[in-house]
CSV table of C-alpha atoms and ligand atoms in Angstrom, one decimal:
chain,number,residue,atom,x,y,z
I,29,UNK,CA,86.8,186.0,74.0
I,30,UNK,CA,88.9,184.0,73.2
I,31,UNK,CA,89.0,182.0,69.9
I,32,UNK,CA,89.2,178.1,69.6
I,33,UNK,CA,89.4,176.4,66.6
I,34,UNK,CA,89.1,173.3,65.6
I,35,UNK,CA,90.4,171.2,62.4
I,36,UNK,CA,88.3,168.0,62.5
I,37,UNK,CA,89.8,164.7,60.0
I,38,UNK,CA,86.3,162.7,58.6
I,39,UNK,CA,83.3,163.9,57.0
I,40,UNK,CA,81.4,160.0,58.1
I,41,UNK,CA,78.5,160.1,59.8
I,42,UNK,CA,80.1,161.1,62.9
I,43,UNK,CA,81.9,164.0,61.3
I,44,UNK,CA,79.0,164.6,60.1
I,45,UNK,CA,77.3,164.7,63.5
I,46,UNK,CA,80.0,166.9,65.2
I,47,UNK,CA,79.4,169.7,62.4
I,48,UNK,CA,75.4,169.6,63.1
I,49,UNK,CA,75.4,169.4,66.9
I,50,UNK,CA,78.3,173.3,66.3
I,51,UNK,CA,75.3,174.7,64.5
I,52,UNK,CA,71.8,173.5,66.5
I,53,UNK,CA,74.1,174.0,70.0
I,54,UNK,CA,76.7,176.2,69.2
I,55,UNK,CA,75.5,179.3,70.7
I,56,UNK,CA,75.3,177.1,74.6
I,57,UNK,CA,78.0,175.6,74.2
I,58,UNK,CA,80.2,178.9,73.5
I,59,UNK,CA,78.0,179.9,77.0
I,60,UNK,CA,79.6,177.5,78.4
I,61,UNK,CA,83.4,177.0,77.5
I,62,UNK,CA,83.8,180.9,77.4
I,63,UNK,CA,84.9,181.2,74.2
I,64,UNK,CA,84.1,181.0,70.8
I,65,UNK,CA,84.1,177.2,68.8
I,66,UNK,CA,85.0,177.5,65.2
I,67,UNK,CA,85.2,174.8,62.7
I,68,UNK,CA,88.8,175.7,61.3
I,69,UNK,CA,89.4,172.8,58.7
I,70,UNK,CA,87.1,170.6,57.3
I,71,UNK,CA,89.4,167.1,56.2
I,72,UNK,CA,87.8,164.0,53.8
I,73,UNK,CA,88.6,162.5,50.5
I,74,UNK,CA,85.2,163.0,49.6
I,75,UNK,CA,84.4,166.6,49.1
I,76,UNK,CA,80.9,166.1,46.6
I,77,UNK,CA,79.2,163.4,48.6
I,78,UNK,CA,76.3,165.5,50.8
I,79,UNK,CA,75.5,164.6,53.8
I,80,UNK,CA,72.0,164.5,54.4
I,81,UNK,CA,71.4,168.3,57.5
I,82,UNK,CA,74.6,169.8,56.3
I,83,UNK,CA,75.3,172.7,53.5
I,84,UNK,CA,79.1,171.4,52.5
I,85,UNK,CA,79.1,175.2,50.7
I,86,UNK,CA,79.5,177.1,53.9
I,87,UNK,CA,82.4,174.4,55.4
I,88,UNK,CA,85.9,174.8,55.0
I,89,UNK,CA,86.3,172.1,53.1
I,90,UNK,CA,90.3,170.5,52.9
I,91,UNK,CA,91.0,167.2,50.2
I,92,UNK,CA,94.8,166.7,52.1
I,93,UNK,CA,94.4,165.8,56.0
I,94,UNK,CA,97.8,167.5,56.2
I,95,UNK,CA,96.4,170.8,55.5
I,96,UNK,CA,94.6,170.7,59.0
I,97,UNK,CA,97.7,168.8,60.7
I,98,UNK,CA,100.1,171.3,58.9
I,99,UNK,CA,97.9,174.7,60.1
I,100,UNK,CA,99.4,176.8,63.3
I,101,UNK,CA,96.7,178.3,64.2
I,102,UNK,CA,94.1,174.7,64.6
I,103,UNK,CA,94.5,173.9,68.2
I,104,UNK,CA,92.4,171.1,68.8
I,105,UNK,CA,92.3,168.1,66.0
I,106,UNK,CA,88.9,165.8,65.8
I,107,UNK,CA,89.8,162.7,64.1
I,108,UNK,CA,86.8,160.3,63.2
I,109,UNK,CA,88.7,158.5,59.5
I,110,UNK,CA,88.2,155.3,62.1
I,111,UNK,CA,90.1,152.6,61.0
I,112,UNK,CA,94.6,151.9,61.6
I,113,UNK,CA,96.1,153.9,59.2
I,114,UNK,CA,96.5,156.8,58.1
I,115,UNK,CA,94.6,157.6,61.9
I,116,UNK,CA,97.7,156.8,63.8
I,117,UNK,CA,99.9,159.0,62.0
I,118,UNK,CA,97.9,161.7,61.8
I,119,UNK,CA,97.4,161.2,65.6
I,120,UNK,CA,101.2,161.2,66.1
I,121,UNK,CA,101.6,163.8,64.1
I,122,UNK,CA,99.0,166.3,65.9
I,123,UNK,CA,100.3,165.9,69.3
I,124,UNK,CA,103.8,165.9,68.3
I,125,UNK,CA,103.2,169.7,66.9
I,126,UNK,CA,101.4,170.8,70.1
I,127,UNK,CA,98.1,170.0,68.9
I,128,UNK,CA,95.1,168.5,71.6
I,129,UNK,CA,93.1,165.5,70.1
I,130,UNK,CA,89.3,164.4,70.4
I,131,UNK,CA,89.4,160.5,69.1
I,132,UNK,CA,86.9,158.0,68.8
I,133,UNK,CA,88.4,156.1,67.7
I,134,UNK,CA,88.2,152.5,69.4
I,135,UNK,CA,90.0,150.3,67.3
I,136,UNK,CA,93.1,152.5,66.9
I,137,UNK,CA,93.0,153.3,70.9
I,138,UNK,CA,92.6,149.0,71.7
I,139,UNK,CA,95.4,148.5,69.5
I,140,UNK,CA,98.1,152.4,69.6
I,141,UNK,CA,96.5,153.2,73.3
I,142,UNK,CA,100.3,153.6,75.1
I,143,UNK,CA,102.1,154.7,72.2
I,144,UNK,CA,99.2,157.7,71.4
I,145,UNK,CA,98.8,158.5,75.6
I,146,UNK,CA,103.1,157.9,75.3
I,147,UNK,CA,103.1,161.1,72.8
I,148,UNK,CA,100.4,163.5,74.8
I,149,UNK,CA,102.2,162.7,77.5
I,150,UNK,CA,105.6,164.1,76.3
I,151,UNK,CA,104.1,167.0,74.2
I,152,UNK,CA,101.9,168.1,77.0
I,153,UNK,CA,98.2,167.6,75.3
I,154,UNK,CA,95.1,166.4,76.1
I,155,UNK,CA,93.9,162.7,74.1
I,156,UNK,CA,90.0,163.3,74.6
I,157,UNK,CA,88.0,159.1,73.5
I,158,UNK,CA,85.0,159.5,75.7
I,159,UNK,CA,84.0,158.8,72.0
I,160,UNK,CA,85.2,155.2,71.5
I,161,UNK,CA,83.0,153.7,74.4
I,162,UNK,CA,79.8,153.3,74.5
I,163,UNK,CA,78.8,155.8,72.0
I,164,UNK,CA,76.6,158.8,74.2
I,165,UNK,CA,76.8,157.5,77.2
I,166,UNK,CA,79.9,159.7,79.6
I,167,UNK,CA,80.8,156.7,80.9
I,168,UNK,CA,84.8,156.9,80.1
I,169,UNK,CA,84.5,160.4,82.6
I,170,UNK,CA,82.2,158.4,85.3
I,171,UNK,CA,85.1,155.9,86.2
I,172,UNK,CA,87.4,158.1,85.7
I,173,UNK,CA,86.3,161.9,87.0
I,174,UNK,CA,83.3,159.9,89.6
I,175,UNK,CA,84.9,156.4,90.4
I,176,UNK,CA,89.1,157.1,91.5
I,177,UNK,CA,87.5,156.4,95.4
I,178,UNK,CA,87.0,153.2,94.2
I,179,UNK,CA,88.8,150.0,93.7
I,180,UNK,CA,86.5,149.0,91.2
I,181,UNK,CA,85.4,145.2,91.2
I,182,UNK,CA,83.9,143.9,87.6
I,183,UNK,CA,82.5,146.6,83.8
I,184,UNK,CA,80.7,144.4,82.6
I,185,UNK,CA,77.4,145.2,79.8
I,186,UNK,CA,76.7,146.1,76.7
I,187,UNK,CA,79.2,147.9,74.7
I,188,UNK,CA,78.3,146.9,70.3
I,189,UNK,CA,75.2,148.2,69.1
I,190,UNK,CA,74.6,147.1,66.3
I,191,UNK,CA,74.7,143.6,67.7
I,192,UNK,CA,72.2,144.9,70.5
I,193,UNK,CA,70.1,145.7,67.4
I,194,UNK,CA,70.7,141.9,65.6
I,195,UNK,CA,70.2,139.9,68.7
I,196,UNK,CA,67.0,142.3,69.4
I,197,UNK,CA,65.1,142.2,66.1
I,198,UNK,CA,66.6,137.9,66.5
I,199,UNK,CA,64.1,137.5,69.7
I,200,UNK,CA,61.5,139.8,69.2
I,201,UNK,CA,60.7,140.2,65.5
I,202,UNK,CA,62.1,136.2,64.8
I,203,UNK,CA,63.4,137.9,61.9
I,204,UNK,CA,67.0,136.9,60.6
I,205,UNK,CA,70.4,137.2,60.9
I,206,UNK,CA,71.7,138.8,57.8
I,207,UNK,CA,67.8,140.5,57.4
I,208,UNK,CA,69.1,142.6,60.9
I,209,UNK,CA,72.4,143.4,59.9
I,210,UNK,CA,71.6,145.4,56.5
I,211,UNK,CA,69.1,147.5,58.6
I,212,UNK,CA,71.7,148.5,61.7
I,213,UNK,CA,73.9,149.5,58.4
I,214,UNK,CA,71.0,151.3,56.6
I,215,UNK,CA,70.9,153.4,60.1
I,216,UNK,CA,74.5,154.2,60.4
I,217,UNK,CA,75.5,152.0,63.3
I,218,UNK,CA,77.6,149.4,62.4
I,219,UNK,CA,81.1,149.8,61.6
I,220,UNK,CA,82.3,150.4,57.6
I,221,UNK,CA,83.7,146.3,58.4
I,222,UNK,CA,80.3,145.1,60.2
I,223,UNK,CA,82.9,141.7,60.4
I,224,UNK,CA,84.6,144.4,63.4
I,225,UNK,CA,80.8,144.1,65.3
I,226,UNK,CA,79.2,140.6,64.5
I,227,UNK,CA,82.9,139.5,65.2
I,228,UNK,CA,83.0,140.8,68.4
I,229,UNK,CA,85.7,142.8,67.6
I,230,UNK,CA,84.2,146.1,68.7
I,231,UNK,CA,83.3,145.2,71.7
I,232,UNK,CA,86.9,143.8,72.4
I,233,UNK,CA,88.2,146.8,71.7
I,234,UNK,CA,85.2,149.0,73.7
I,235,UNK,CA,85.8,146.7,77.2
I,236,UNK,CA,89.9,147.3,76.5
I,237,UNK,CA,89.8,150.2,76.4
I,238,UNK,CA,88.0,151.1,79.1
I,239,UNK,CA,89.1,148.3,81.0
I,240,UNK,CA,92.4,150.3,81.5
I,241,UNK,CA,90.6,153.1,82.2
I,242,UNK,CA,88.3,151.3,85.2
I,243,UNK,CA,91.4,148.9,86.1
I,244,UNK,CA,95.0,151.1,85.6
I,245,UNK,CA,95.9,148.0,84.6
I,246,UNK,CA,96.9,147.3,80.7
I,247,UNK,CA,95.0,145.0,78.8
I,248,UNK,CA,96.4,142.7,75.1
I,249,UNK,CA,93.8,142.6,72.5
I,250,UNK,CA,94.6,139.7,72.2
I,251,UNK,CA,94.7,138.6,75.7
I,252,UNK,CA,91.0,139.7,75.8
I,253,UNK,CA,88.6,136.0,74.7
I,254,UNK,CA,85.9,137.0,71.7
I,255,UNK,CA,83.1,135.3,70.9
I,256,UNK,CA,80.8,137.3,68.0
I,257,UNK,CA,77.0,136.9,67.2
I,258,UNK,CA,77.5,135.1,64.0
I,259,UNK,CA,77.6,131.4,65.7
I,260,UNK,CA,73.7,132.5,67.4
I,261,UNK,CA,71.2,130.2,65.5
I,262,UNK,CA,68.1,131.4,65.4
I,263,UNK,CA,67.1,128.2,67.8
I,264,UNK,CA,68.9,129.0,70.3
I,265,UNK,CA,67.6,132.6,70.5
I,266,UNK,CA,63.9,130.7,71.1
I,267,UNK,CA,65.3,128.2,73.3
I,268,UNK,CA,66.5,130.9,75.3
I,269,UNK,CA,63.1,133.0,75.7
I,270,UNK,CA,61.6,129.6,75.9
I,271,UNK,CA,64.0,128.8,79.0
I,272,UNK,CA,63.4,132.7,80.3
I,273,UNK,CA,66.5,134.0,79.0
I,274,UNK,CA,67.6,137.4,76.1
I,275,UNK,CA,71.2,136.0,74.9
I,276,UNK,CA,73.2,139.5,74.2
I,277,UNK,CA,77.0,140.1,73.4
I,278,UNK,CA,78.4,141.5,76.9
I,279,UNK,CA,82.4,142.5,77.3
I,280,UNK,CA,82.9,141.5,80.9
I,281,UNK,CA,85.8,142.2,82.8
I,282,UNK,CA,86.1,141.1,86.7
I,283,UNK,CA,88.8,141.7,88.5
I,284,UNK,CA,89.4,138.9,91.4
I,285,UNK,CA,91.5,136.3,93.5
I,286,UNK,CA,94.5,139.1,92.2
I,287,UNK,CA,94.0,138.3,89.1
I,288,UNK,CA,91.9,140.3,85.7
I,289,UNK,CA,88.8,138.4,83.5
I,290,UNK,CA,88.8,139.6,80.7
I,291,UNK,CA,86.0,137.9,77.7
I,292,UNK,CA,83.2,139.0,75.0
I,293,UNK,CA,80.9,136.3,74.5
I,294,UNK,CA,77.2,135.5,73.2
I,295,UNK,CA,75.9,135.2,76.7
I,296,UNK,CA,72.8,134.1,78.1
I,297,UNK,CA,71.4,136.4,81.3
I,298,UNK,CA,68.1,136.1,83.1
I,299,UNK,CA,64.8,137.4,80.8
I,300,UNK,CA,63.8,139.3,84.1
I,301,UNK,CA,68.2,140.9,84.5
I,302,UNK,CA,67.9,144.7,83.9
I,303,UNK,CA,70.8,143.5,81.2
I,304,UNK,CA,67.9,142.3,79.3
I,305,UNK,CA,66.1,144.7,78.8
I,306,UNK,CA,68.5,146.9,76.8
I,307,UNK,CA,67.0,146.1,73.0
I,308,UNK,CA,68.1,147.9,70.2
I,309,UNK,CA,70.8,150.3,69.7
I,310,UNK,CA,71.0,150.6,73.1
I,311,UNK,CA,74.6,149.8,75.4
I,312,UNK,CA,74.1,149.5,79.1
I,313,UNK,CA,77.2,148.7,81.5
I,314,UNK,CA,76.9,148.0,85.0
I,315,UNK,CA,80.3,149.2,87.1
I,316,UNK,CA,81.0,147.8,90.6
I,317,UNK,CA,83.0,149.7,92.8
I,318,UNK,CA,84.0,148.7,96.1
I,319,UNK,CA,83.1,152.5,98.0
I,320,UNK,CA,80.2,153.1,95.9
I,321,UNK,CA,78.5,149.6,95.6
I,322,UNK,CA,76.7,149.3,91.7
I,323,UNK,CA,75.9,151.4,89.5
I,324,UNK,CA,74.2,151.0,85.3
I,325,UNK,CA,74.6,153.0,82.7
I,326,UNK,CA,72.0,153.5,80.0
I,327,UNK,CA,71.6,155.2,76.9
I,328,UNK,CA,72.5,155.0,73.0
I,329,UNK,CA,75.3,153.7,72.9
I,330,UNK,CA,75.8,154.3,68.4
I,331,UNK,CA,74.4,156.7,65.6
I,332,UNK,CA,75.1,159.9,65.1
I,333,UNK,CA,74.0,162.0,67.1
I,334,UNK,CA,75.0,160.5,70.8
I,335,UNK,CA,78.4,159.5,69.2
I,336,UNK,CA,78.6,163.4,68.2
I,337,UNK,CA,77.5,164.3,72.1
I,338,UNK,CA,80.4,162.7,73.4
I,339,UNK,CA,83.4,164.1,70.6
I,340,UNK,CA,82.2,167.7,71.7
I,341,UNK,CA,82.3,167.1,75.4
I,342,UNK,CA,85.8,166.3,75.2
I,343,UNK,CA,86.8,169.5,72.9
I,344,UNK,CA,84.8,170.8,75.4
I,345,UNK,CA,86.2,170.4,78.2
I,346,UNK,CA,89.5,170.7,76.3
I,347,UNK,CA,88.4,174.1,75.1
I,348,UNK,CA,87.8,175.4,78.1
I,349,UNK,CA,90.6,174.7,79.2
I,350,UNK,CA,93.0,175.8,76.4
I,351,UNK,CA,91.2,179.3,76.4
I,352,UNK,CA,92.2,179.6,80.4
I,353,UNK,CA,95.3,178.9,80.4
I,354,UNK,CA,94.7,175.4,82.2
I,355,UNK,CA,97.4,173.2,81.7
I,356,UNK,CA,97.6,169.2,80.1
I,357,UNK,CA,98.1,167.5,83.1
I,358,UNK,CA,99.6,164.0,82.6
I,359,UNK,CA,97.8,162.2,85.5
I,360,UNK,CA,94.4,163.2,83.6
I,361,UNK,CA,96.1,160.9,80.4
I,362,UNK,CA,95.4,156.7,81.2
I,363,UNK,CA,98.4,155.1,82.9
I,364,UNK,CA,99.4,151.8,84.7
I,365,UNK,CA,98.6,151.4,88.6
I,366,UNK,CA,102.2,150.8,90.5
I,367,UNK,CA,100.5,146.5,91.3
I,368,UNK,CA,98.6,145.7,87.5
I,369,UNK,CA,96.7,143.2,87.8
I,370,UNK,CA,97.6,139.9,86.1
I,371,UNK,CA,94.4,138.4,83.3
I,372,UNK,CA,93.9,135.4,84.0
I,373,UNK,CA,93.0,133.1,80.9
I,374,UNK,CA,90.3,132.2,80.4
I,375,UNK,CA,90.5,128.3,81.3
I,376,UNK,CA,90.3,130.3,84.4
I,377,UNK,CA,87.2,131.6,84.7
I,378,UNK,CA,83.3,130.2,85.7
I,379,UNK,CA,80.2,130.2,85.0
I,380,UNK,CA,77.0,128.5,84.0
I,381,UNK,CA,76.2,127.0,80.3
I,382,UNK,CA,73.2,126.4,78.3
I,383,UNK,CA,74.8,123.5,75.2
I,384,UNK,CA,72.0,122.4,72.5
I,385,UNK,CA,73.7,118.4,71.3
I,386,UNK,CA,72.7,117.0,68.3
I,387,UNK,CA,72.2,113.9,69.1
I,388,UNK,CA,70.4,110.7,68.2
I,389,UNK,CA,66.4,109.9,69.8
I,390,UNK,CA,67.9,106.6,70.8
I,391,UNK,CA,67.6,104.9,74.4
I,392,UNK,CA,70.9,105.5,76.5
I,393,UNK,CA,72.1,108.4,74.4
I,394,UNK,CA,71.0,111.1,77.6
I,395,UNK,CA,73.5,108.9,80.2
I,396,UNK,CA,76.4,108.6,77.8
I,397,UNK,CA,76.2,113.0,77.7
I,398,UNK,CA,75.8,113.3,80.7
I,399,UNK,CA,78.2,110.7,82.1
I,400,UNK,CA,81.1,113.0,79.8
I,401,UNK,CA,80.0,116.2,81.4
I,402,UNK,CA,79.6,114.1,85.1
I,403,UNK,CA,83.4,113.0,85.5
I,404,UNK,CA,84.6,116.5,84.1
I,405,UNK,CA,82.2,117.8,87.4
I,406,UNK,CA,80.0,120.1,85.5
I,407,UNK,CA,76.3,120.0,87.3
I,408,UNK,CA,73.1,119.7,85.0
I,409,UNK,CA,70.3,121.5,86.2
I,410,UNK,CA,67.7,121.2,83.6
I,411,UNK,CA,68.0,118.8,80.7
I,412,UNK,CA,64.7,119.2,77.6
I,413,UNK,CA,64.7,117.1,74.5
I,414,UNK,CA,63.2,119.4,71.6
I,415,UNK,CA,61.8,117.5,69.7
I,416,UNK,CA,61.7,113.4,69.0
I,417,UNK,CA,62.6,111.2,65.8
I,418,UNK,CA,63.8,107.6,67.0
I,419,UNK,CA,66.9,107.1,65.4
I,420,UNK,CA,67.3,110.7,63.8
I,421,UNK,CA,69.2,113.6,64.9
I,422,UNK,CA,67.4,116.3,67.9
I,423,UNK,CA,68.2,118.9,69.9
I,424,UNK,CA,69.3,118.3,73.4
I,425,UNK,CA,69.2,121.1,75.8
I,426,UNK,CA,71.2,121.0,79.1
I,427,UNK,CA,72.0,123.8,81.7
I,428,UNK,CA,74.7,123.0,83.7
I,429,UNK,CA,75.8,124.8,87.0
I,430,UNK,CA,78.7,126.9,87.1
I,431,UNK,CA,81.8,125.1,86.1
I,432,UNK,CA,85.2,125.4,84.6
I,433,UNK,CA,85.5,126.6,81.2
I,434,UNK,CA,88.5,124.3,80.8
I,435,UNK,CA,86.3,121.3,82.4
I,436,UNK,CA,84.1,122.6,79.3
I,437,UNK,CA,85.9,122.3,76.7
I,438,UNK,CA,87.3,119.4,77.8
I,439,UNK,CA,83.5,117.2,78.1
I,440,UNK,CA,82.4,119.2,74.5
I,441,UNK,CA,85.2,118.0,73.2
I,442,UNK,CA,84.3,114.2,74.4
I,443,UNK,CA,80.6,114.9,73.2
I,444,UNK,CA,81.2,115.9,69.8
I,445,UNK,CA,83.6,112.5,69.8
I,446,UNK,CA,80.4,110.1,70.2
I,447,UNK,CA,79.2,108.4,67.5
I,448,UNK,CA,75.6,109.2,68.6
I,449,UNK,CA,76.9,112.9,68.1
I,450,UNK,CA,75.3,114.7,64.5
I,451,UNK,CA,77.5,117.5,64.7
I,452,UNK,CA,78.9,120.3,67.2
I,453,UNK,CA,77.4,121.4,70.4
I,454,UNK,CA,76.3,124.7,70.9
I,455,UNK,CA,77.8,126.0,74.1
I,456,UNK,CA,76.2,129.6,75.5
I,457,UNK,CA,77.9,131.4,78.9
I,458,UNK,CA,75.6,131.9,81.0
I,459,UNK,CA,75.8,134.8,83.8
I,460,UNK,CA,72.9,135.5,87.4
I,461,UNK,CA,73.7,139.9,85.6
V,28,HSE,N1,79.0,149.9,65.7
V,28,HSE,C1,79.6,150.1,66.9
V,28,HSE,C2,78.6,149.6,67.3
V,28,HSE,C3,79.0,151.9,66.5
V,28,HSE,O1,77.5,149.4,66.9
V,28,HSE,O2,77.5,149.8,68.8
V,28,HSE,C4,79.2,152.4,68.1
V,28,HSE,O3,80.8,152.7,68.8
């Protein structure tokens, strides 16, 4: 039986999961790949901290990544350091040395994917990144290997476990944002810098990678409209529930009229939508293909073992091929189609909207707000005044029909300039999902 030697960079939450899975499932994994899997070296700056469930004394721990990168016997490098540098340099070096690489690093791929894929292609090695999107759900493999006979019309869903956990708890247990964020961090769902989660960037990273694979187009991260959940007030979560909706952070990419729209933002979806039932750390992604129709993928989007399960799916695929001499094909790496889709600007998208206007409780105020919406071609579905306090600002909640984003922004600017409007209007997009 051929031996495949694997080096691991980073023994954090997911790295420890990779070690645990080899301990518990190594025998079956070796049987499936028909090769002996050896974790030859693990590099981490902190070799002292205890990792729950792992006997560090048994492992070959090294303090310096170069001891993995420069070891000619290591064929596969698993990068689980996260962040842009030094992860980028390490991966480029590993690929240049003819090593295959597996990474869960969505931020790095979203920023530097083109460079890394090019390097892998040049050195005819594989670069696996299943764990970068939707944790344990084998989503990228499903799109790449399961749907190549389709033109994809849309991919959208919940791809950040931390935000979903926070929004679910805020809705179901009426808890405050900051309390729930601390819980998510303690459970190991959140990024080292949780701002990446709650500001929507982690979802944008994943959408960039998913859209590149699904639509075979290059997509600049800065062109993905990104709004996180920090502005979602408890009040809006409650209002949404009363109106028969739930608020979820959705990542949305849709192809239409020869263009692609890509956006991440808090979204109100009907309470009976399957996505509304996705709670806690779970992720769910809908994909629509012209031949296959609609698909839904659901599973744990974050956490130690689900993410490590995805890491192993790539590592085992590579190990099997290396052990049996199956070459890496350049076409297996993401590439841009001959006619890539141009990106549609956010101003052009159409959506329904939820508005919470803080307006003085006085005759004629509603008519002024509705008048502005009407002049911008925005039609109302319902209006609800949430309190009575004559002469004071009260929340007025409105739902609109589909409107153009550009018109909505212009209308909001005009509404917020009205002397009878006390503070900035809250706007949340509504999708039929
Ligand atoms: N911070 C990420 C999340 C981890 O909450 O989904 C998985 O990518």
